[in-house]
mmCIF file of C-alpha atoms in Angstrom:
data_model
loop_
_atom_site.group_PDB
_atom_site.id
_atom_site.type_symbol
_atom_site.label_atom_id
_atom_site.label_comp_id
_atom_site.label_asym_id
_atom_site.label_seq_id
_atom_site.Cartn_x
_atom_site.Cartn_y
_atom_site.Cartn_z
ATOM 1 C CA UNK A 237 -0.148 0.074 -0.347
ATOM 2 C CA UNK A 238 1.213 3.233 -0.874
ATOM 3 C CA UNK A 239 1.706 6.069 1.938
ATOM 4 C CA UNK A 240 -0.951 9.085 1.022
ATOM 5 C CA UNK A 241 -0.889 12.607 2.045
ATOM 6 C CA UNK A 242 -4.111 13.592 2.724
ATOM 7 C CA UNK A 243 -5.074 17.222 0.819
ATOM 8 C CA UNK A 244 -7.884 18.815 1.132
ATOM 9 C CA UNK A 245 -9.337 17.361 -1.956
ATOM 10 C CA UNK A 246 -8.762 14.010 -0.806
ATOM 11 C CA UNK A 247 -10.356 14.907 2.497
ATOM 12 C CA UNK A 248 -13.661 16.390 0.807
ATOM 13 C CA UNK A 249 -14.013 13.250 -1.644
ATOM 14 C CA UNK A 250 -13.615 10.809 1.590
ATOM 15 C CA UNK A 251 -16.936 13.272 3.182
ATOM 16 C CA UNK A 252 -19.086 12.574 0.300
ATOM 17 C CA UNK A 253 -18.264 8.867 -0.505
ATOM 18 C CA UNK A 254 -18.431 7.769 2.841
ATOM 19 C CA UNK A 255 -22.272 8.690 2.765
ATOM 20 C CA UNK A 256 -22.486 8.072 -1.330
ATOM 21 C CA UNK A 257 -20.709 5.309 -2.202
ATOM 22 C CA UNK A 258 -22.824 4.652 -5.118
ATOM 23 C CA UNK A 259 -22.331 8.514 -6.530
ATOM 24 C CA UNK A 260 -21.048 8.636 -10.049
ATOM 25 C CA UNK A 261 -17.779 9.821 -10.463
ATOM 26 C CA UNK A 262 -19.276 13.264 -12.671
ATOM 27 C CA UNK A 263 -21.669 13.907 -9.783
ATOM 28 C CA UNK A 264 -18.671 13.461 -7.458
ATOM 29 C CA UNK A 265 -16.462 15.804 -9.518
ATOM 30 C CA UNK A 266 -18.866 18.438 -9.238
ATOM 31 C CA UNK A 267 -19.254 18.022 -5.583
ATOM 32 C CA UNK A 268 -15.875 18.740 -4.547
ATOM 33 C CA UNK A 269 -14.854 20.858 -7.696
ATOM 34 C CA UNK A 270 -12.645 18.605 -9.462
ATOM 35 C CA UNK A 271 -13.050 17.693 -13.388
ATOM 36 C CA UNK A 272 -14.070 13.988 -13.975
ATOM 37 C CA UNK A 273 -10.424 12.893 -14.931
ATOM 38 C CA UNK A 274 -8.469 13.803 -11.754
ATOM 39 C CA UNK A 275 -11.211 13.198 -9.424
ATOM 40 C CA UNK A 276 -11.597 9.327 -10.890
ATOM 41 C CA UNK A 277 -7.951 9.299 -10.254
ATOM 42 C CA UNK A 278 -7.613 10.443 -6.805
ATOM 43 C CA UNK A 279 -10.795 7.861 -6.153
ATOM 44 C CA UNK A 280 -8.597 4.815 -7.379
ATOM 45 C CA UNK A 281 -5.049 6.284 -5.254
ATOM 46 C CA UNK A 282 -7.889 6.427 -2.091
ATOM 47 C CA UNK A 283 -8.562 2.549 -3.197
ATOM 48 C CA UNK A 284 -4.763 1.445 -3.530
ATOM 49 C CA UNK A 285 -3.433 3.059 -0.246
ATOM 50 C CA UNK A 286 -6.282 1.046 1.692
ATOM 51 C CA UNK A 287 -8.113 4.449 2.676
ATOM 52 C CA UNK A 288 -11.358 3.277 1.120
ATOM 53 C CA UNK A 289 -11.512 -0.428 1.855
ATOM 54 C CA UNK A 290 -15.262 -1.618 0.808
ATOM 55 C CA UNK A 291 -18.052 -0.313 -0.476
ATOM 56 C CA UNK A 292 -21.571 -1.007 1.630
ATOM 57 C CA UNK A 293 -24.874 -0.449 1.143
ATOM 58 C CA UNK A 294 -27.246 -0.166 4.092
ATOM 59 C CA UNK A 295 -29.970 -1.916 4.595
ATOM 60 C CA UNK A 296 -33.208 -1.192 6.516
ATOM 61 C CA UNK A 297 -33.767 -4.618 8.738
ATOM 62 C CA UNK A 298 -37.366 -3.985 9.566
ATOM 63 C CA UNK A 299 -38.703 -3.809 5.971
ATOM 64 C CA UNK A 300 -36.911 -7.180 5.943
ATOM 65 C CA UNK A 301 -38.835 -8.733 8.792
ATOM 66 C CA UNK A 302 -38.916 -9.058 12.737
ATOM 67 C CA UNK A 303 -35.451 -8.421 14.170
ATOM 68 C CA UNK A 304 -33.814 -7.340 17.294
ATOM 69 C CA UNK A 305 -30.349 -5.858 17.977
ATOM 70 C CA UNK A 306 -28.294 -6.886 20.694
ATOM 71 C CA UNK A 307 -24.855 -4.906 22.117
ATOM 72 C CA UNK A 308 -23.227 -7.640 24.330
ATOM 73 C CA UNK A 309 -20.121 -7.368 26.494
ATOM 74 C CA UNK A 310 -17.772 -9.587 26.868
ATOM 75 C CA UNK A 311 -15.134 -10.852 29.388
ATOM 76 C CA UNK A 312 -13.102 -13.785 28.792
ATOM 77 C CA UNK A 313 -11.483 -15.937 31.579
ATOM 78 C CA UNK A 314 -7.932 -15.841 31.119
ATOM 79 C CA UNK A 315 -6.331 -13.263 28.723
ATOM 80 C CA UNK A 316 -3.469 -14.414 26.776
ATOM 81 C CA UNK A 317 -2.950 -13.964 23.520
ATOM 82 C CA UNK A 318 -3.700 -17.250 22.722
ATOM 83 C CA UNK A 319 -7.545 -16.711 24.573
ATOM 84 C CA UNK A 320 -7.973 -13.758 22.566
ATOM 85 C CA UNK A 321 -7.111 -15.282 19.068
ATOM 86 C CA UNK A 322 -9.607 -18.069 20.012
ATOM 87 C CA UNK A 323 -12.327 -15.991 20.729
ATOM 88 C CA UNK A 324 -11.875 -13.493 17.458
ATOM 89 C CA UNK A 325 -11.689 -16.750 15.244
ATOM 90 C CA UNK A 326 -14.422 -18.089 16.168
ATOM 91 C CA UNK A 327 -16.779 -15.441 16.304
ATOM 92 C CA UNK A 328 -15.900 -14.387 12.909
ATOM 93 C CA UNK A 329 -17.724 -17.354 11.830
ATOM 94 C CA UNK A 330 -20.732 -16.498 13.626
ATOM 95 C CA UNK A 331 -22.930 -14.197 10.925
ATOM 96 C CA UNK A 332 -25.025 -12.910 13.593
ATOM 97 C CA UNK A 333 -22.688 -11.158 15.228
ATOM 98 C CA UNK A 334 -21.940 -7.729 13.007
ATOM 99 C CA UNK A 335 -18.686 -6.163 14.685
ATOM 100 C CA UNK A 336 -17.045 -7.047 17.631
ATOM 101 C CA UNK A 337 -14.324 -4.178 19.687
ATOM 102 C CA UNK A 338 -11.641 -5.452 21.765
ATOM 103 C CA UNK A 339 -11.776 -2.734 24.299
ATOM 104 C CA UNK A 340 -9.852 -1.471 27.008
ATOM 105 C CA UNK A 341 -12.449 -1.296 30.712
ATOM 106 C CA UNK A 342 -13.915 -3.192 32.737
ATOM 107 C CA UNK A 343 -14.636 -6.164 30.063
ATOM 108 C CA UNK A 344 -13.032 -7.296 27.077
ATOM 109 C CA UNK A 345 -15.164 -6.858 23.829
ATOM 110 C CA UNK A 346 -18.395 -5.330 22.992
ATOM 111 C CA UNK A 347 -19.950 -6.944 20.088
ATOM 112 C CA UNK A 348 -22.918 -6.082 18.292
ATOM 113 C CA UNK A 349 -25.169 -8.907 17.680
ATOM 114 C CA UNK A 350 -28.629 -9.329 14.934
ATOM 115 C CA UNK A 351 -31.617 -11.939 15.662
ATOM 116 C CA UNK A 352 -34.371 -12.665 14.750
ATOM 117 C CA UNK A 353 -35.918 -12.684 18.269
ATOM 118 C CA UNK A 354 -35.408 -13.247 21.914
ATOM 119 C CA UNK A 355 -35.195 -17.025 21.199
ATOM 120 C CA UNK A 356 -32.897 -16.745 18.642
ATOM 121 C CA UNK A 357 -31.090 -14.646 20.627
ATOM 122 C CA UNK A 358 -30.515 -17.041 24.024
ATOM 123 C CA UNK A 359 -29.797 -19.933 21.365
ATOM 124 C CA UNK A 360 -27.063 -18.142 19.822
ATOM 125 C CA UNK A 361 -25.632 -17.328 23.262
ATOM 126 C CA UNK A 362 -25.759 -20.459 24.809
ATOM 127 C CA UNK A 363 -23.892 -22.056 21.760
ATOM 128 C CA UNK A 364 -21.036 -19.508 22.219
ATOM 129 C CA UNK A 365 -21.340 -20.031 25.745
ATOM 130 C CA UNK A 366 -20.506 -23.726 25.114
ATOM 131 C CA UNK A 367 -17.930 -23.195 22.730
ATOM 132 C CA UNK A 368 -14.929 -22.627 24.800
ATOM 133 C CA UNK A 369 -14.162 -20.255 23.080
ATOM 134 C CA UNK A 370 -13.112 -18.531 26.567
ATOM 135 C CA UNK A 371 -16.102 -16.584 27.430
ATOM 136 C CA UNK A 372 -16.851 -15.826 31.123
ATOM 137 C CA UNK A 373 -19.127 -13.142 31.588
ATOM 138 C CA UNK A 374 -21.670 -12.389 28.526
ATOM 139 C CA UNK A 375 -24.055 -9.575 29.369
ATOM 140 C CA UNK A 376 -26.258 -8.921 26.579
ATOM 141 C CA UNK A 377 -28.739 -5.552 26.073
ATOM 142 C CA UNK A 378 -31.529 -5.049 23.600
ATOM 143 C CA UNK A 379 -31.234 -1.968 21.721
ATOM 144 C CA UNK A 380 -34.702 -0.585 21.886
ATOM 145 C CA UNK A 381 -34.332 2.351 19.319
ATOM 146 C CA UNK A 382 -31.307 3.800 17.020
ATOM 147 C CA UNK A 383 -31.126 7.489 18.487
ATOM 148 C CA UNK A 384 -28.450 8.209 16.170
ATOM 149 C CA UNK A 385 -27.198 6.809 12.357
ATOM 150 C CA UNK A 386 -23.851 6.567 11.342
ATOM 151 C CA UNK A 387 -23.201 9.762 9.018
ATOM 152 C CA UNK A 388 -19.674 9.494 8.499
ATOM 153 C CA UNK A 389 -16.454 9.549 10.251
ATOM 154 C CA UNK A 390 -15.791 13.592 11.179
ATOM 155 C CA UNK A 391 -12.472 13.809 8.978
ATOM 156 C CA UNK A 392 -11.968 17.244 9.047
ATOM 157 C CA UNK A 393 -11.630 17.691 12.188
ATOM 158 C CA UNK A 394 -9.167 14.676 12.311
ATOM 159 C CA UNK A 395 -6.914 15.854 10.144
ATOM 160 C CA UNK A 396 -7.032 19.312 11.261
ATOM 161 C CA UNK A 397 -4.924 20.217 13.922
ATOM 162 C CA UNK A 398 -6.880 20.614 17.660
ATOM 163 C CA UNK A 399 -7.012 24.158 18.762
ATOM 164 C CA UNK A 400 -6.335 22.459 21.972
ATOM 165 C CA UNK A 401 -2.765 21.734 20.348
ATOM 166 C CA UNK A 402 0.127 23.189 22.786
ATOM 167 C CA UNK A 403 -1.990 24.268 25.357
ATOM 168 C CA UNK A 404 -2.116 20.929 26.848
ATOM 169 C CA UNK A 405 1.713 20.152 27.035
ATOM 170 C CA UNK A 406 2.747 20.732 30.223
#
């Protein structure tokens, strides 16, 4: 992968694509105020550098059928490197686990799961606990309502120096 210096045009392209991955190159070029050919070249550079890793469609699960979103807190019984690897390898093959994060704090992982209903969730939870993948504690929380949807990363604030730079240095 090529290391790419991000300028304001790259950031602008990323901001548009992260919320509209199906935009045509012509519309994207107009949106970022760049002619189509250089715009497409920049998109390809972002892909080659690994900054754009995939294009996805957001699906309205409620229109497909009943579903239950569970956010789970997972604590492993042991904390050796092999314990973490075994757990992570096992959940990779579970399609109901839609995301998982290894975190610092009172538990080791947070995991998002999508199930048909409570019975499906209970079956999945029991299967994970019986799988001998190191889970000591499993606490699930039913998501009642999504109050904010993902609308893109705050790219500008991540790439511009913070106004606190220099202020907090002791």
